[in-house]
């Protein structure tokens, strides 16, 4: 969608705003979000303004903590994904679009029949790589934002391993870390195999 915006300053503005969060570490962002989602923070002030009397415990309620984690993760990561896709779009031969215009294709048809098919290798590569890090689930984000009240829903393998190491349970920490690595390799192999099958062997990491 950013690529289809024809007003130059809007495109650059959206790109800058979407990439900016990616440049900050989760240590900084977590401190900001803790203030935003505190009981007296801007988030609760907004819902009070729209008529909700009781403040929401964003970071101590299981459900709302997951909502906050998902929202902040998307907000931080959308910029780098947009840059990668826009770089891939820039590499698509312009002759394809010129030929499509001559044939009478409109903008939506160009997107569906030229842009998206040409982005398939990038999509598959990012999907396979994301599957490899599936169990990591953003250690920096979780570690800097969670607390004992939400361990049941927020704990991931990396934070569990760290807690076991802190408690000197080295055997359990090693086993959990090894389990994560093995599962990550299996997920990469499975996703790579599926991508090859769906593309008749044309797309895959290896």
mmCIF file of C-alpha atoms in Angstrom:
data_model
loop_
_atom_site.group_PDB
_atom_site.id
_atom_site.type_symbol
_atom_site.label_atom_id
_atom_site.label_comp_id
_atom_site.label_asym_id
_atom_site.label_seq_id
_atom_site.Cartn_x
_atom_site.Cartn_y
_atom_site.Cartn_z
ATOM 1 C CA UNK A 1 0.000 0.000 0.000
ATOM 2 C CA UNK A 2 2.851 2.403 0.765
ATOM 3 C CA UNK A 3 4.244 1.728 -2.688
ATOM 4 C CA UNK A 4 0.954 2.798 -4.270
ATOM 5 C CA UNK A 5 0.920 6.211 -2.579
ATOM 6 C CA UNK A 6 1.832 8.728 -5.256
ATOM 7 C CA UNK A 7 2.355 11.722 -2.949
ATOM 8 C CA UNK A 8 6.077 11.718 -2.236
ATOM 9 C CA UNK A 9 6.154 13.349 1.190
ATOM 10 C CA UNK A 10 3.386 11.036 2.464
ATOM 11 C CA UNK A 11 5.305 7.951 1.352
ATOM 12 C CA UNK A 12 8.513 9.150 3.000
ATOM 13 C CA UNK A 13 6.622 10.194 6.105
ATOM 14 C CA UNK A 14 4.955 6.794 6.518
ATOM 15 C CA UNK A 15 8.261 5.032 5.881
ATOM 16 C CA UNK A 16 10.037 7.103 8.522
ATOM 17 C CA UNK A 17 7.288 6.680 11.124
ATOM 18 C CA UNK A 18 7.055 2.921 10.547
ATOM 19 C CA UNK A 19 10.831 2.373 10.648
ATOM 20 C CA UNK A 20 11.507 4.616 13.652
ATOM 21 C CA UNK A 21 10.356 2.104 16.340
ATOM 22 C CA UNK A 22 12.693 -0.550 14.899
ATOM 23 C CA UNK A 23 15.688 1.663 15.691
ATOM 24 C CA UNK A 24 14.966 1.716 19.438
ATOM 25 C CA UNK A 25 15.803 -1.146 21.781
ATOM 26 C CA UNK A 26 13.136 -2.890 23.825
ATOM 27 C CA UNK A 27 14.751 -1.535 26.998
ATOM 28 C CA UNK A 28 13.763 1.978 25.958
ATOM 29 C CA UNK A 29 10.404 1.027 24.456
ATOM 30 C CA UNK A 30 9.399 -1.119 27.437
ATOM 31 C CA UNK A 31 9.985 1.825 29.773
ATOM 32 C CA UNK A 32 7.780 3.999 27.570
ATOM 33 C CA UNK A 33 5.033 1.375 27.314
ATOM 34 C CA UNK A 34 5.055 0.803 31.069
ATOM 35 C CA UNK A 35 4.227 4.474 31.505
ATOM 36 C CA UNK A 36 1.599 4.445 28.748
ATOM 37 C CA UNK A 37 -0.171 1.341 30.075
ATOM 38 C CA UNK A 38 0.118 2.084 33.790
ATOM 39 C CA UNK A 39 -3.056 2.517 35.841
ATOM 40 C CA UNK A 40 -2.780 6.298 35.562
ATOM 41 C CA UNK A 41 -1.227 6.334 32.096
ATOM 42 C CA UNK A 42 -2.540 7.723 28.793
ATOM 43 C CA UNK A 43 -4.152 4.409 27.777
ATOM 44 C CA UNK A 44 -6.456 4.391 30.806
ATOM 45 C CA UNK A 45 -7.096 8.114 30.467
ATOM 46 C CA UNK A 46 -8.334 7.528 26.912
ATOM 47 C CA UNK A 47 -10.734 4.736 27.902
ATOM 48 C CA UNK A 48 -11.951 6.868 30.834
ATOM 49 C CA UNK A 49 -12.627 9.701 28.395
ATOM 50 C CA UNK A 50 -14.825 7.409 26.257
ATOM 51 C CA UNK A 51 -16.850 6.363 29.294
ATOM 52 C CA UNK A 52 -15.105 3.360 30.885
ATOM 53 C CA UNK A 53 -15.037 3.963 34.647
ATOM 54 C CA UNK A 54 -12.759 1.146 35.788
ATOM 55 C CA UNK A 55 -9.113 1.338 34.655
ATOM 56 C CA UNK A 56 -7.654 -1.687 32.892
ATOM 57 C CA UNK A 57 -4.676 -3.502 34.380
ATOM 58 C CA UNK A 58 -2.900 -3.728 31.044
ATOM 59 C CA UNK A 59 0.318 -5.320 32.283
ATOM 60 C CA UNK A 60 -1.032 -7.528 35.077
ATOM 61 C CA UNK A 61 -4.179 -8.990 33.498
ATOM 62 C CA UNK A 62 -3.504 -12.096 31.392
ATOM 63 C CA UNK A 63 -5.743 -11.148 28.472
ATOM 64 C CA UNK A 64 -4.777 -7.495 28.225
ATOM 65 C CA UNK A 65 -1.085 -8.263 28.608
ATOM 66 C CA UNK A 66 -1.255 -10.468 25.513
ATOM 67 C CA UNK A 67 -3.070 -7.675 23.662
ATOM 68 C CA UNK A 68 -0.334 -5.205 24.625
ATOM 69 C CA UNK A 69 2.426 -7.629 23.595
ATOM 70 C CA UNK A 70 0.849 -8.291 20.190
ATOM 71 C CA UNK A 71 0.193 -4.609 19.535
ATOM 72 C CA UNK A 72 3.688 -3.455 20.517
ATOM 73 C CA UNK A 73 5.369 -6.276 18.599
ATOM 74 C CA UNK A 74 3.499 -5.413 15.394
ATOM 75 C CA UNK A 75 4.160 -1.707 15.909
ATOM 76 C CA UNK A 76 7.903 -2.246 16.324
ATOM 77 C CA UNK A 77 8.390 -4.806 13.556
ATOM 78 C CA UNK A 78 6.175 -3.464 10.785
ATOM 79 C CA UNK A 79 8.769 -0.939 9.648
ATOM 80 C CA UNK A 80 11.592 -3.313 8.773
ATOM 81 C CA UNK A 81 9.141 -5.636 7.011
ATOM 82 C CA UNK A 82 7.838 -2.739 4.932
ATOM 83 C CA UNK A 83 11.388 -1.745 3.961
ATOM 84 C CA UNK A 84 12.218 -5.296 2.832
ATOM 85 C CA UNK A 85 9.057 -5.572 0.744
ATOM 86 C CA UNK A 86 9.500 -2.134 -0.797
ATOM 87 C CA UNK A 87 13.078 -3.011 -1.736
ATOM 88 C CA UNK A 88 11.773 -6.164 -3.424
ATOM 89 C CA UNK A 89 9.102 -4.147 -5.247
ATOM 90 C CA UNK A 90 11.757 -1.702 -6.460
ATOM 91 C CA UNK A 91 13.602 -4.637 -8.053
ATOM 92 C CA UNK A 92 10.590 -5.662 -10.173
ATOM 93 C CA UNK A 93 11.248 -4.753 -13.845
ATOM 94 C CA UNK A 94 9.292 -1.627 -14.772
ATOM 95 C CA UNK A 95 8.665 -3.124 -18.215
ATOM 96 C CA UNK A 96 6.146 -5.523 -16.668
ATOM 97 C CA UNK A 97 4.008 -2.629 -15.457
ATOM 98 C CA UNK A 98 4.333 -0.784 -18.765
ATOM 99 C CA UNK A 99 3.186 -3.868 -20.662
ATOM 100 C CA UNK A 100 0.274 -4.304 -18.242
ATOM 101 C CA UNK A 101 -0.816 -0.697 -18.804
ATOM 102 C CA UNK A 102 -0.726 -1.209 -22.560
ATOM 103 C CA UNK A 103 -2.938 -4.280 -22.102
ATOM 104 C CA UNK A 104 -5.402 -2.162 -20.105
ATOM 105 C CA UNK A 105 -4.665 -3.461 -16.590
ATOM 106 C CA UNK A 106 -5.674 -1.127 -13.752
ATOM 107 C CA UNK A 107 -3.721 -0.594 -10.517
ATOM 108 C CA UNK A 108 -5.394 -3.441 -8.630
ATOM 109 C CA UNK A 109 -4.816 -5.878 -11.474
ATOM 110 C CA UNK A 110 -1.158 -4.864 -11.599
ATOM 111 C CA UNK A 111 -0.861 -5.529 -7.874
ATOM 112 C CA UNK A 112 -2.494 -8.966 -8.019
ATOM 113 C CA UNK A 113 -0.935 -10.221 -11.257
ATOM 114 C CA UNK A 114 2.511 -8.592 -11.162
ATOM 115 C CA UNK A 115 3.516 -7.265 -7.748
ATOM 116 C CA UNK A 116 2.304 -10.114 -5.522
ATOM 117 C CA UNK A 117 3.658 -12.944 -7.735
ATOM 118 C CA UNK A 118 7.026 -11.177 -7.943
ATOM 119 C CA UNK A 119 7.082 -10.866 -4.155
ATOM 120 C CA UNK A 120 6.593 -14.598 -3.649
ATOM 121 C CA UNK A 121 10.323 -15.378 -3.100
ATOM 122 C CA UNK A 122 10.596 -12.637 -0.484
ATOM 123 C CA UNK A 123 7.430 -13.793 1.279
ATOM 124 C CA UNK A 124 8.609 -17.404 1.386
ATOM 125 C CA UNK A 125 12.081 -16.493 2.641
ATOM 126 C CA UNK A 126 10.693 -14.292 5.430
ATOM 127 C CA UNK A 127 8.169 -16.984 6.364
ATOM 128 C CA UNK A 128 10.838 -19.674 6.662
ATOM 129 C CA UNK A 129 13.118 -17.421 8.709
ATOM 130 C CA UNK A 130 10.257 -16.394 10.987
ATOM 131 C CA UNK A 131 9.394 -20.040 11.591
ATOM 132 C CA UNK A 132 12.959 -20.589 12.781
ATOM 133 C CA UNK A 133 12.506 -17.892 15.410
ATOM 134 C CA UNK A 134 8.943 -18.881 16.259
ATOM 135 C CA UNK A 135 9.786 -20.183 19.727
ATOM 136 C CA UNK A 136 11.904 -17.144 20.572
ATOM 137 C CA UNK A 137 8.782 -14.969 20.453
ATOM 138 C CA UNK A 138 10.710 -11.773 21.159
ATOM 139 C CA UNK A 139 12.785 -12.426 24.267
ATOM 140 C CA UNK A 140 13.821 -8.769 24.649
ATOM 141 C CA UNK A 141 10.212 -7.630 24.488
ATOM 142 C CA UNK A 142 8.843 -10.211 26.925
ATOM 143 C CA UNK A 143 11.732 -9.923 29.383
ATOM 144 C CA UNK A 144 11.447 -6.154 29.632
ATOM 145 C CA UNK A 145 7.651 -6.036 29.900
ATOM 146 C CA UNK A 146 6.424 -9.059 31.833
ATOM 147 C CA UNK A 147 6.137 -9.651 35.570
ATOM 148 C CA UNK A 148 5.324 -12.584 37.898
ATOM 149 C CA UNK A 149 1.576 -11.872 37.663
ATOM 150 C CA UNK A 150 1.514 -12.896 33.989
ATOM 151 C CA UNK A 151 4.044 -15.745 34.021
ATOM 152 C CA UNK A 152 1.297 -18.210 33.080
ATOM 153 C CA UNK A 153 0.660 -16.539 29.712
ATOM 154 C CA UNK A 154 3.860 -14.569 29.101
ATOM 155 C CA UNK A 155 6.568 -17.099 29.839
ATOM 156 C CA UNK A 156 8.490 -18.292 26.788
ATOM 157 C CA UNK A 157 11.340 -20.787 26.547
ATOM 158 C CA UNK A 158 14.050 -18.123 26.673
ATOM 159 C CA UNK A 159 12.690 -16.431 29.788
ATOM 160 C CA UNK A 160 12.177 -19.849 31.386
ATOM 161 C CA UNK A 161 15.784 -20.797 30.600
ATOM 162 C CA UNK A 162 17.030 -17.528 32.094
ATOM 163 C CA UNK A 163 15.014 -18.080 35.258
ATOM 164 C CA UNK A 164 16.347 -21.633 35.588
ATOM 165 C CA UNK A 165 19.916 -20.380 35.146
ATOM 166 C CA UNK A 166 19.313 -17.719 37.781
ATOM 167 C CA UNK A 167 18.088 -20.454 40.137
ATOM 168 C CA UNK A 168 21.164 -22.576 39.250
ATOM 169 C CA UNK A 169 19.032 -25.293 37.597
ATOM 170 C CA UNK A 170 21.563 -25.793 34.816
ATOM 171 C CA UNK A 171 20.294 -29.218 33.715
ATOM 172 C CA UNK A 172 16.742 -28.004 33.120
ATOM 173 C CA UNK A 173 17.972 -24.828 31.412
ATOM 174 C CA UNK A 174 20.217 -26.823 29.067
ATOM 175 C CA UNK A 175 17.446 -29.281 28.218
ATOM 176 C CA UNK A 176 14.975 -26.472 27.494
ATOM 177 C CA UNK A 177 17.498 -24.638 25.310
ATOM 178 C CA UNK A 178 18.306 -27.809 23.378
ATOM 179 C CA UNK A 179 14.602 -28.532 22.909
ATOM 180 C CA UNK A 180 14.076 -25.066 21.467
ATOM 181 C CA UNK A 181 16.979 -25.455 19.023
ATOM 182 C CA UNK A 182 15.808 -28.857 17.802
ATOM 183 C CA UNK A 183 12.226 -27.665 17.296
ATOM 184 C CA UNK A 184 13.477 -24.556 15.448
ATOM 185 C CA UNK A 185 15.491 -26.692 13.012
ATOM 186 C CA UNK A 186 12.512 -29.000 12.454
ATOM 187 C CA UNK A 187 10.191 -26.036 11.784
ATOM 188 C CA UNK A 188 12.646 -24.588 9.257
ATOM 189 C CA UNK A 189 12.928 -27.931 7.455
ATOM 190 C CA UNK A 190 9.147 -28.410 7.394
ATOM 191 C CA UNK A 191 8.401 -24.886 6.154
ATOM 192 C CA UNK A 192 11.142 -25.135 3.526
ATOM 193 C CA UNK A 193 9.757 -28.480 2.333
ATOM 194 C CA UNK A 194 6.206 -27.100 2.155
ATOM 195 C CA UNK A 195 7.343 -24.035 0.197
ATOM 196 C CA UNK A 196 9.134 -26.254 -2.311
ATOM 197 C CA UNK A 197 6.063 -28.431 -2.750
ATOM 198 C CA UNK A 198 3.767 -25.443 -3.241
ATOM 199 C CA UNK A 199 6.113 -23.868 -5.802
ATOM 200 C CA UNK A 200 7.126 -27.088 -7.596
ATOM 201 C CA UNK A 201 10.639 -26.840 -6.192
ATOM 202 C CA UNK A 202 11.231 -23.275 -7.382
ATOM 203 C CA UNK A 203 11.312 -21.522 -3.995
ATOM 204 C CA UNK A 204 13.149 -22.527 -0.840
ATOM 205 C CA UNK A 205 16.178 -21.722 1.271
ATOM 206 C CA UNK A 206 18.014 -24.852 0.129
#
